[in-house]
CSV table of N, CA, C and O in Angstrom, one decimal:
chain,number,residue,atom,x,y,z
A,1,UNK,N,4.1,19.0,40.9
A,1,UNK,CA,5.2,18.1,40.4
A,1,UNK,C,5.5,18.3,39.0
A,1,UNK,O,4.5,18.3,38.2
A,2,UNK,N,6.7,18.4,38.6
A,2,UNK,CA,7.0,18.5,37.2
A,2,UNK,C,6.7,17.3,36.4
A,2,UNK,O,6.8,16.2,37.0
A,3,UNK,N,6.4,17.4,35.1
A,3,UNK,CA,6.0,16.2,34.3
A,3,UNK,C,7.1,15.1,34.3
A,3,UNK,O,6.8,14.0,34.5
A,4,UNK,N,8.4,15.5,34.2
A,4,UNK,CA,9.5,14.5,34.2
A,4,UNK,C,9.7,13.9,35.6
A,4,UNK,O,10.4,12.9,35.7
A,5,UNK,N,9.1,14.4,36.6
A,5,UNK,CA,9.2,13.8,37.9
A,5,UNK,C,7.9,13.0,38.3
A,5,UNK,O,7.9,12.3,39.2
A,6,UNK,N,6.9,13.1,37.4
A,6,UNK,CA,5.7,12.3,37.6
A,6,UNK,C,6.0,10.9,37.2
A,6,UNK,O,6.7,10.6,36.2
A,7,UNK,N,5.3,9.9,37.8
A,7,UNK,CA,5.4,8.5,37.3
A,7,UNK,C,4.5,8.4,36.1
A,7,UNK,O,3.7,9.3,35.8
A,8,UNK,N,4.8,7.4,35.3
A,8,UNK,CA,4.0,7.1,34.1
A,8,UNK,C,2.5,7.0,34.5
A,8,UNK,O,1.6,7.4,33.8
A,9,UNK,N,2.3,6.3,35.6
A,9,UNK,CA,0.9,6.2,36.2
A,9,UNK,C,0.2,7.5,36.3
A,9,UNK,O,-0.9,7.7,35.9
A,10,UNK,N,0.9,8.5,36.9
A,10,UNK,CA,0.4,9.8,37.1
A,10,UNK,C,0.2,10.6,35.8
A,10,UNK,O,-0.8,11.2,35.6
A,11,UNK,N,1.2,10.4,34.8
A,11,UNK,CA,1.0,11.1,33.5
A,11,UNK,C,-0.1,10.6,32.7
A,11,UNK,O,-0.8,11.3,32.0
A,12,UNK,N,-0.5,9.3,32.9
A,12,UNK,CA,-1.6,8.7,32.2
A,12,UNK,C,-2.9,9.2,32.8
A,12,UNK,O,-3.9,9.2,32.1
A,13,UNK,N,-2.9,9.5,34.1
A,13,UNK,CA,-4.2,10.1,34.7
A,13,UNK,C,-4.6,9.3,35.9
A,13,UNK,O,-5.7,9.5,36.4
A,14,UNK,N,-3.7,8.4,36.4
A,14,UNK,CA,-4.0,7.7,37.7
A,14,UNK,C,-5.0,6.6,37.6
A,14,UNK,O,-5.3,6.0,36.5
A,15,UNK,N,-5.6,6.2,38.7
A,15,UNK,CA,-6.4,5.0,38.9
A,15,UNK,C,-7.6,5.0,37.9
A,15,UNK,O,-7.9,4.0,37.3
A,16,UNK,N,-8.3,6.1,37.9
A,16,UNK,CA,-9.5,6.2,37.1
A,16,UNK,C,-9.2,6.0,35.6
A,16,UNK,O,-9.8,5.3,34.9
A,17,UNK,N,-8.1,6.7,35.2
A,17,UNK,CA,-7.7,6.6,33.8
A,17,UNK,C,-7.2,5.2,33.4
A,17,UNK,O,-7.5,4.7,32.3
A,18,UNK,N,-6.5,4.5,34.3
A,18,UNK,CA,-6.1,3.1,34.1
A,18,UNK,C,-7.3,2.3,34.0
A,18,UNK,O,-7.4,1.4,33.1
A,19,UNK,N,-8.3,2.4,34.8
A,19,UNK,CA,-9.6,1.7,34.7
A,19,UNK,C,-10.3,1.8,33.4
A,19,UNK,O,-10.7,0.8,32.8
A,20,UNK,N,-10.4,3.1,32.9
A,20,UNK,CA,-11.0,3.3,31.6
A,20,UNK,C,-10.2,2.7,30.5
A,20,UNK,O,-10.7,2.2,29.6
A,21,UNK,N,-8.9,2.9,30.6
A,21,UNK,CA,-8.0,2.4,29.6
A,21,UNK,C,-8.1,0.9,29.5
A,21,UNK,O,-8.3,0.3,28.4
A,22,UNK,N,-8.1,0.1,30.6
A,22,UNK,CA,-8.2,-1.3,30.6
A,22,UNK,C,-9.6,-1.7,30.0
A,22,UNK,O,-9.6,-2.7,29.2
A,23,UNK,N,-10.6,-1.0,30.3
A,23,UNK,CA,-12.0,-1.4,29.8
A,23,UNK,C,-12.0,-1.2,28.3
A,23,UNK,O,-12.4,-2.1,27.6
A,24,UNK,N,-11.5,-0.1,27.8
A,24,UNK,CA,-11.5,0.1,26.3
A,24,UNK,C,-10.6,-0.9,25.6
A,24,UNK,O,-11.0,-1.4,24.6
A,25,UNK,N,-9.5,-1.1,26.2
A,25,UNK,CA,-8.5,-2.0,25.6
A,25,UNK,C,-9.0,-3.4,25.5
A,25,UNK,O,-9.0,-4.0,24.5
A,26,UNK,N,-9.6,-3.9,26.6
A,26,UNK,CA,-10.1,-5.3,26.6
A,26,UNK,C,-11.4,-5.4,25.7
A,26,UNK,O,-11.7,-6.5,25.2
A,27,UNK,N,-12.1,-4.3,25.5
A,27,UNK,CA,-13.2,-4.4,24.6
A,27,UNK,C,-12.7,-4.7,23.2
A,27,UNK,O,-13.2,-5.5,22.4
A,28,UNK,N,-11.5,-4.1,22.8
A,28,UNK,CA,-10.9,-4.3,21.6
A,28,UNK,C,-10.3,-5.8,21.5
A,28,UNK,O,-10.4,-6.4,20.5
A,29,UNK,N,-9.6,-6.2,22.6
A,29,UNK,CA,-9.0,-7.5,22.6
A,29,UNK,C,-10.0,-8.6,22.4
A,29,UNK,O,-9.8,-9.5,21.6
A,30,UNK,N,-11.0,-8.6,23.1
A,30,UNK,CA,-12.0,-9.7,23.0
A,30,UNK,C,-12.8,-9.7,21.8
A,30,UNK,O,-13.5,-10.6,21.4
A,31,UNK,N,-12.8,-8.5,21.1
A,31,UNK,CA,-13.5,-8.4,19.8
A,31,UNK,C,-12.6,-9.0,18.6
A,31,UNK,O,-13.1,-9.2,17.5
A,32,UNK,N,-11.3,-9.2,18.9
A,32,UNK,CA,-10.4,-9.7,17.9
A,32,UNK,C,-10.6,-11.2,17.7
A,32,UNK,O,-10.5,-11.9,18.7
A,33,UNK,N,-11.0,-11.7,16.5
A,33,UNK,CA,-11.2,-13.1,16.4
A,33,UNK,C,-10.1,-14.0,16.7
A,33,UNK,O,-10.3,-15.2,17.0
A,34,UNK,N,-8.8,-13.5,16.6
A,34,UNK,CA,-7.7,-14.3,16.9
A,34,UNK,C,-7.4,-14.4,18.4
A,34,UNK,O,-6.7,-15.3,18.9
A,35,UNK,N,-7.8,-13.4,19.1
A,35,UNK,CA,-7.5,-13.3,20.5
A,35,UNK,C,-8.7,-13.8,21.4
A,35,UNK,O,-8.5,-14.2,22.5
A,36,UNK,N,-9.9,-13.6,20.9
A,36,UNK,CA,-11.1,-14.0,21.6
A,36,UNK,C,-11.1,-15.4,22.2
A,36,UNK,O,-11.5,-15.6,23.3
A,37,UNK,N,-10.6,-16.4,21.5
A,37,UNK,CA,-10.6,-17.7,22.0
A,37,UNK,C,-9.8,-17.9,23.4
A,37,UNK,O,-10.1,-18.7,24.2
A,38,UNK,N,-8.8,-17.0,23.6
A,38,UNK,CA,-8.1,-17.1,24.8
A,38,UNK,C,-8.9,-16.7,26.0
A,38,UNK,O,-8.5,-16.9,27.2
A,39,UNK,N,-10.0,-16.0,25.8
A,39,UNK,CA,-10.8,-15.5,26.9
A,39,UNK,C,-12.1,-16.3,27.1
A,39,UNK,O,-13.0,-16.0,27.9
A,40,UNK,N,-12.2,-17.4,26.4
A,40,UNK,CA,-13.4,-18.3,26.5
A,40,UNK,C,-13.3,-19.0,27.9
A,40,UNK,O,-12.2,-19.4,28.3
A,41,UNK,N,-14.4,-19.0,28.6
A,41,UNK,CA,-14.5,-19.7,29.9
A,41,UNK,C,-13.7,-19.0,31.0
A,41,UNK,O,-13.2,-19.7,31.9
A,42,UNK,N,-13.4,-17.7,30.8
A,42,UNK,CA,-12.7,-17.0,31.9
A,42,UNK,C,-13.6,-15.8,32.3
A,42,UNK,O,-14.4,-15.3,31.5
A,43,UNK,N,-13.4,-15.4,33.6
A,43,UNK,CA,-14.2,-14.3,34.1
A,43,UNK,C,-13.6,-13.0,33.6
A,43,UNK,O,-12.5,-12.6,34.0
A,44,UNK,N,-14.3,-12.3,32.7
A,44,UNK,CA,-13.8,-11.0,32.2
A,44,UNK,C,-13.7,-10.0,33.3
A,44,UNK,O,-12.8,-9.1,33.3
A,45,UNK,N,-14.6,-10.1,34.3
A,45,UNK,CA,-14.5,-9.1,35.5
A,45,UNK,C,-13.2,-9.3,36.2
A,45,UNK,O,-12.5,-8.4,36.6
A,46,UNK,N,-12.8,-10.6,36.4
A,46,UNK,CA,-11.5,-10.9,37.0
A,46,UNK,C,-10.3,-10.4,36.2
A,46,UNK,O,-9.4,-9.8,36.7
A,47,UNK,N,-10.4,-10.7,34.9
A,47,UNK,CA,-9.3,-10.3,34.0
A,47,UNK,C,-9.1,-8.8,34.0
A,47,UNK,O,-8.0,-8.3,34.2
A,48,UNK,N,-10.2,-8.0,34.0
A,48,UNK,CA,-10.2,-6.6,34.0
A,48,UNK,C,-9.6,-6.1,35.3
A,48,UNK,O,-8.8,-5.2,35.4
A,49,UNK,N,-10.1,-6.7,36.4
A,49,UNK,CA,-9.6,-6.3,37.7
A,49,UNK,C,-8.1,-6.5,37.8
A,49,UNK,O,-7.3,-5.7,38.3
A,50,UNK,N,-7.6,-7.7,37.4
A,50,UNK,CA,-6.2,-8.0,37.5
A,50,UNK,C,-5.4,-7.1,36.5
A,50,UNK,O,-4.2,-6.7,36.9
A,51,UNK,N,-5.9,-6.8,35.4
A,51,UNK,CA,-5.2,-6.0,34.4
A,51,UNK,C,-5.1,-4.5,35.0
A,51,UNK,O,-4.1,-3.9,34.7
A,52,UNK,N,-6.1,-4.0,35.7
A,52,UNK,CA,-6.0,-2.7,36.3
A,52,UNK,C,-4.9,-2.7,37.3
A,52,UNK,O,-4.1,-1.8,37.3
A,53,UNK,N,-4.8,-3.8,38.1
A,53,UNK,CA,-3.7,-3.9,39.0
A,53,UNK,C,-2.4,-4.0,38.3
A,53,UNK,O,-1.4,-3.3,38.7
A,54,UNK,N,-2.3,-4.8,37.3
A,54,UNK,CA,-1.1,-5.0,36.6
A,54,UNK,C,-0.6,-3.7,35.9
A,54,UNK,O,0.6,-3.4,36.1
A,55,UNK,N,-1.5,-3.1,35.2
A,55,UNK,CA,-1.1,-1.8,34.5
A,55,UNK,C,-0.7,-0.8,35.6
A,55,UNK,O,0.3,0.0,35.3
A,56,UNK,N,-1.4,-0.7,36.7
A,56,UNK,CA,-1.0,0.3,37.7
A,56,UNK,C,0.4,0.0,38.2
A,56,UNK,O,1.2,0.9,38.3
A,57,UNK,N,0.7,-1.2,38.5
A,57,UNK,CA,2.0,-1.6,39.0
A,57,UNK,C,3.1,-1.4,37.9
A,57,UNK,O,4.2,-0.9,38.2
A,58,UNK,N,2.8,-1.8,36.7
A,58,UNK,CA,3.8,-1.7,35.6
A,58,UNK,C,4.1,-0.2,35.3
A,58,UNK,O,5.2,0.0,34.8
A,59,UNK,N,3.2,0.7,35.6
A,59,UNK,CA,3.4,2.1,35.2
A,59,UNK,C,3.8,2.9,36.5
A,59,UNK,O,3.6,4.1,36.5
A,60,UNK,N,4.3,2.2,37.5
A,60,UNK,CA,4.8,2.8,38.7
A,60,UNK,C,3.7,3.4,39.6
A,60,UNK,O,4.0,4.4,40.3
A,61,UNK,N,2.5,2.9,39.5
A,61,UNK,CA,1.4,3.4,40.4
A,61,UNK,C,1.5,2.7,41.7
A,61,UNK,O,2.5,2.0,42.0
A,62,UNK,N,0.6,3.1,42.6
A,62,UNK,CA,0.6,2.6,44.0
A,62,UNK,C,0.2,1.2,44.2
A,62,UNK,O,0.5,0.6,45.3
A,63,UNK,N,-0.4,0.6,43.2
A,63,UNK,CA,-0.9,-0.8,43.4
A,63,UNK,C,0.3,-1.8,43.2
A,63,UNK,O,1.2,-1.5,42.5
A,64,UNK,N,0.1,-2.9,43.9
A,64,UNK,CA,1.0,-4.0,43.7
A,64,UNK,C,0.3,-5.1,43.0
A,64,UNK,O,-0.9,-5.4,43.4
A,65,UNK,N,0.9,-5.7,42.0
A,65,UNK,CA,0.2,-6.8,41.3
A,65,UNK,C,0.2,-8.0,42.2
A,65,UNK,O,1.2,-8.5,42.6
A,66,UNK,N,-1.0,-8.5,42.5
A,66,UNK,CA,-1.2,-9.6,43.4
A,66,UNK,C,-1.5,-10.9,42.7
A,66,UNK,O,-1.7,-11.9,43.4
A,67,UNK,N,-1.5,-10.9,41.4
A,67,UNK,CA,-1.9,-12.1,40.6
A,67,UNK,C,-0.7,-13.1,40.6
A,67,UNK,O,0.4,-12.8,41.0
A,68,UNK,N,-1.0,-14.2,40.0
A,68,UNK,CA,0.0,-15.2,39.9
A,68,UNK,C,1.0,-14.8,38.9
A,68,UNK,O,0.7,-13.9,38.0
A,69,UNK,N,2.2,-15.3,38.9
A,69,UNK,CA,3.3,-14.9,37.9
A,69,UNK,C,2.7,-15.1,36.5
A,69,UNK,O,2.0,-16.0,36.2
A,70,UNK,N,3.1,-14.1,35.6
A,70,UNK,CA,2.6,-14.1,34.2
A,70,UNK,C,2.9,-15.4,33.5
A,70,UNK,O,2.1,-15.9,32.7
A,71,UNK,N,4.1,-15.9,33.7
A,71,UNK,CA,4.5,-17.2,33.0
A,71,UNK,C,3.6,-18.3,33.4
A,71,UNK,O,3.3,-19.2,32.6
A,72,UNK,N,3.2,-18.4,34.6
A,72,UNK,CA,2.4,-19.4,35.2
A,72,UNK,C,0.9,-19.3,34.6
A,72,UNK,O,0.4,-20.2,34.1
A,73,UNK,N,0.4,-18.1,34.6
A,73,UNK,CA,-0.9,-17.8,34.2
A,73,UNK,C,-1.1,-18.1,32.7
A,73,UNK,O,-2.1,-18.6,32.2
A,74,UNK,N,-0.1,-17.8,31.9
A,74,UNK,CA,-0.2,-18.0,30.4
A,74,UNK,C,0.4,-19.3,29.9
A,74,UNK,O,0.2,-19.6,28.7
A,75,UNK,N,1.0,-20.0,30.7
A,75,UNK,CA,1.7,-21.3,30.3
A,75,UNK,C,0.7,-22.3,29.7
A,75,UNK,O,-0.4,-22.5,30.2
A,76,UNK,N,1.1,-22.8,28.5
A,76,UNK,CA,0.3,-23.8,27.9
A,76,UNK,C,-0.9,-23.4,27.2
A,76,UNK,O,-1.7,-24.1,26.7
A,77,UNK,N,-1.1,-22.1,27.0
A,77,UNK,CA,-2.3,-21.5,26.4
A,77,UNK,C,-2.1,-21.3,24.9
A,77,UNK,O,-3.0,-20.9,24.2
A,78,UNK,N,-0.9,-21.5,24.4
A,78,UNK,CA,-0.7,-21.4,23.0
A,78,UNK,C,-0.5,-20.0,22.5
A,78,UNK,O,-0.7,-19.7,21.3
A,79,UNK,N,-0.2,-19.1,23.4
A,79,UNK,CA,0.0,-17.7,23.0
A,79,UNK,C,1.4,-17.6,22.3
A,79,UNK,O,2.4,-17.9,22.9
A,80,UNK,N,1.4,-17.1,21.1
A,80,UNK,CA,2.6,-16.9,20.3
A,80,UNK,C,3.0,-15.4,20.3
A,80,UNK,O,2.2,-14.5,20.7
A,81,UNK,N,4.1,-15.2,19.7
A,81,UNK,CA,4.6,-13.8,19.5
A,81,UNK,C,3.6,-13.0,18.6
A,81,UNK,O,3.3,-11.9,18.8
A,82,UNK,N,3.0,-13.8,17.6
A,82,UNK,CA,2.0,-13.1,16.8
A,82,UNK,C,0.8,-12.7,17.6
A,82,UNK,O,0.3,-11.5,17.4
A,83,UNK,N,0.3,-13.5,18.5
A,83,UNK,CA,-0.8,-13.1,19.4
A,83,UNK,C,-0.4,-11.9,20.3
A,83,UNK,O,-1.2,-11.0,20.5
A,84,UNK,N,0.8,-11.9,20.8
A,84,UNK,CA,1.3,-10.8,21.6
A,84,UNK,C,1.3,-9.5,20.8
A,84,UNK,O,1.0,-8.5,21.3
A,85,UNK,N,1.8,-9.7,19.6
A,85,UNK,CA,1.8,-8.5,18.7
A,85,UNK,C,0.4,-7.9,18.4
A,85,UNK,O,0.2,-6.7,18.4
A,86,UNK,N,-0.6,-8.8,18.2
A,86,UNK,CA,-1.9,-8.3,18.1
A,86,UNK,C,-2.4,-7.6,19.3
A,86,UNK,O,-3.0,-6.5,19.2
A,87,UNK,N,-2.1,-8.2,20.5
A,87,UNK,CA,-2.4,-7.6,21.8
A,87,UNK,C,-1.8,-6.2,21.9
A,87,UNK,O,-2.5,-5.2,22.2
A,88,UNK,N,-0.6,-6.1,21.6
A,88,UNK,CA,0.1,-4.8,21.7
A,88,UNK,C,-0.4,-3.8,20.7
A,88,UNK,O,-0.6,-2.6,21.0
A,89,UNK,N,-0.8,-4.3,19.5
A,89,UNK,CA,-1.4,-3.4,18.5
A,89,UNK,C,-2.7,-2.8,19.0
A,89,UNK,O,-3.0,-1.6,18.8
A,90,UNK,N,-3.5,-3.6,19.7
A,90,UNK,CA,-4.8,-3.1,20.3
A,90,UNK,C,-4.5,-2.1,21.4
A,90,UNK,O,-5.2,-1.1,21.6
A,91,UNK,N,-3.4,-2.4,22.1
A,91,UNK,CA,-3.0,-1.4,23.2
A,91,UNK,C,-2.6,-0.1,22.6
A,91,UNK,O,-3.0,1.0,23.1
A,92,UNK,N,-1.8,-0.1,21.6
A,92,UNK,CA,-1.4,1.1,20.9
A,92,UNK,C,-2.6,1.9,20.4
A,92,UNK,O,-2.7,3.1,20.7
A,93,UNK,N,-3.5,1.3,19.7
A,93,UNK,CA,-4.7,2.0,19.2
A,93,UNK,C,-5.5,2.6,20.4
A,93,UNK,O,-6.0,3.7,20.3
A,94,UNK,N,-5.6,1.8,21.5
A,94,UNK,CA,-6.4,2.3,22.6
A,94,UNK,C,-5.7,3.5,23.2
A,94,UNK,O,-6.3,4.5,23.5
A,95,UNK,N,-4.4,3.4,23.4
A,95,UNK,CA,-3.6,4.5,24.0
A,95,UNK,C,-3.7,5.8,23.2
A,95,UNK,O,-3.8,6.9,23.7
A,96,UNK,N,-3.6,5.6,21.9
A,96,UNK,CA,-3.6,6.7,21.0
A,96,UNK,C,-5.0,7.4,21.0
A,96,UNK,O,-5.1,8.6,20.7
A,97,UNK,N,-6.0,6.7,21.4
A,97,UNK,CA,-7.4,7.3,21.5
A,97,UNK,C,-7.6,7.9,22.8
A,97,UNK,O,-8.7,8.5,23.1
A,98,UNK,N,-6.6,7.9,23.7
A,98,UNK,CA,-6.7,8.4,25.1
A,98,UNK,C,-6.1,9.8,25.2
A,98,UNK,O,-5.9,10.3,26.3
A,99,UNK,N,-5.7,10.4,24.1
A,99,UNK,CA,-5.1,11.8,24.1
A,99,UNK,C,-3.8,11.8,25.0
A,99,UNK,O,-3.6,12.8,25.7
A,100,UNK,N,-3.0,10.8,24.9
A,100,UNK,CA,-1.8,10.8,25.6
A,100,UNK,C,-0.7,11.3,24.7
A,100,UNK,O,-0.8,11.3,23.5
A,101,UNK,N,0.4,11.8,25.3
A,101,UNK,CA,1.5,12.2,24.6
A,101,UNK,C,2.2,11.0,23.9
A,101,UNK,O,2.2,9.9,24.5
A,102,UNK,N,2.7,11.2,22.8
A,102,UNK,CA,3.3,10.0,22.0
A,102,UNK,C,4.4,9.4,22.9
A,102,UNK,O,4.6,8.1,22.9
A,103,UNK,N,5.2,10.1,23.6
A,103,UNK,CA,6.3,9.6,24.4
A,103,UNK,C,5.7,8.7,25.5
A,103,UNK,O,6.2,7.6,25.8
A,104,UNK,N,4.5,9.1,26.1
A,104,UNK,CA,3.9,8.2,27.1
A,104,UNK,C,3.4,6.9,26.5
A,104,UNK,O,3.5,5.9,27.1
A,105,UNK,N,2.8,7.0,25.3
A,105,UNK,CA,2.4,5.8,24.6
A,105,UNK,C,3.6,4.9,24.4
A,105,UNK,O,3.5,3.7,24.7
A,106,UNK,N,4.7,5.4,23.9
A,106,UNK,CA,5.9,4.6,23.7
A,106,UNK,C,6.4,4.0,25.0
A,106,UNK,O,6.8,2.8,25.0
A,107,UNK,N,6.4,4.8,26.1
A,107,UNK,CA,6.9,4.3,27.4
A,107,UNK,C,6.0,3.1,27.9
A,107,UNK,O,6.5,2.2,28.4
A,108,UNK,N,4.7,3.3,27.7
A,108,UNK,CA,3.8,2.2,28.1
A,108,UNK,C,4.0,0.9,27.3
A,108,UNK,O,4.2,-0.2,27.9
A,109,UNK,N,4.1,1.1,26.0
A,109,UNK,CA,4.4,-0.1,25.1
A,109,UNK,C,5.7,-0.8,25.5
A,109,UNK,O,5.8,-2.0,25.6
A,110,UNK,N,6.7,0.0,25.8
A,110,UNK,CA,8.0,-0.5,26.2
A,110,UNK,C,7.9,-1.3,27.5
A,110,UNK,O,8.4,-2.4,27.6
A,111,UNK,N,7.2,-0.8,28.4
A,111,UNK,CA,7.0,-1.5,29.7
A,111,UNK,C,6.3,-2.8,29.5
A,111,UNK,O,6.7,-3.8,30.0
A,112,UNK,N,5.2,-2.8,28.8
A,112,UNK,CA,4.4,-4.0,28.6
A,112,UNK,C,5.1,-5.0,27.8
A,112,UNK,O,5.0,-6.2,28.0
A,113,UNK,N,5.9,-4.6,26.8
A,113,UNK,CA,6.6,-5.5,25.9
A,113,UNK,C,7.7,-6.3,26.7
A,113,UNK,O,8.1,-7.3,26.3
A,114,UNK,N,8.1,-5.8,27.8
A,114,UNK,CA,9.2,-6.5,28.6
A,114,UNK,C,8.6,-7.8,29.1
A,114,UNK,O,9.4,-8.7,29.5
A,115,UNK,N,7.3,-8.0,29.1
A,115,UNK,CA,6.7,-9.2,29.6
A,115,UNK,C,6.4,-10.2,28.5
A,115,UNK,O,5.8,-11.3,28.7
A,116,UNK,N,6.8,-9.9,27.2
A,116,UNK,CA,6.4,-10.8,26.1
A,116,UNK,C,6.9,-12.2,26.3
A,116,UNK,O,6.1,-13.2,26.0
A,117,UNK,N,8.1,-12.4,26.7
A,117,UNK,CA,8.7,-13.8,26.8
A,117,UNK,C,8.0,-14.6,27.9
A,117,UNK,O,7.7,-15.8,27.7
A,118,UNK,N,7.6,-13.9,29.0
A,118,UNK,CA,6.8,-14.6,30.0
A,118,UNK,C,5.5,-15.1,29.5
A,118,UNK,O,5.0,-16.2,29.8
A,119,UNK,N,4.8,-14.2,28.8
A,119,UNK,CA,3.5,-14.5,28.3
A,119,UNK,C,3.5,-15.5,27.2
A,119,UNK,O,2.6,-16.4,27.1
A,120,UNK,N,4.5,-15.5,26.3
A,120,UNK,CA,4.5,-16.4,25.2
A,120,UNK,C,5.2,-17.7,25.5
A,120,UNK,O,5.2,-18.7,24.8
A,121,UNK,N,5.8,-17.8,26.7
A,121,UNK,CA,6.5,-19.0,27.1
A,121,UNK,C,8.0,-19.0,26.6
A,121,UNK,O,8.7,-20.0,26.9
A,122,UNK,N,8.4,-18.0,25.9
A,122,UNK,CA,9.8,-18.0,25.4
A,122,UNK,C,10.9,-17.9,26.5
A,122,UNK,O,12.0,-18.2,26.2
A,123,UNK,N,10.5,-17.3,27.6
A,123,UNK,CA,11.5,-17.2,28.7
A,123,UNK,C,12.0,-18.5,29.2
A,123,UNK,O,13.2,-18.6,29.5
A,124,UNK,N,11.1,-19.5,29.2
A,124,UNK,CA,11.5,-20.8,29.7
A,124,UNK,C,12.3,-21.6,28.7
A,124,UNK,O,13.0,-22.6,29.0
A,125,UNK,N,12.1,-21.3,27.4
A,125,UNK,CA,12.8,-22.1,26.4
A,125,UNK,C,14.2,-21.8,26.2
A,125,UNK,O,14.9,-22.5,25.5
A,126,UNK,N,14.8,-20.8,26.8
A,126,UNK,CA,16.2,-20.4,26.7
A,126,UNK,C,17.1,-21.3,27.5
A,126,UNK,O,18.3,-21.3,27.3
A,127,UNK,N,16.6,-22.1,28.4
A,127,UNK,CA,17.6,-22.8,29.2
A,127,UNK,C,17.0,-23.9,29.9
A,127,UNK,O,17.2,-24.7,30.5
């Protein structure tokens, strides 16, 4: 299959690569003193499992995200655009350490950023 015909999931390296990516990424996220409090009293095994599913689905992989809607899961947690920006920054650094093409990194960031309003609660504030 030609590169431009592959899904982003395939270009990243598939299921195993997504699993490794999520593990490295969340190691960075929970080490961040501003983001760590959001993960207090939550199962990191569950978070990582759901994030593997989420990333696979978001990158056109074969998995379907079975978790609750993002707006519901993150509602009332005090996540701001600043927090989301920190999260994305850790994702960028993680992706850049995975020997991906710059275009693939940008495509992943673009896809994940489409969920910013749901995660920060800004989607509900518009109307």
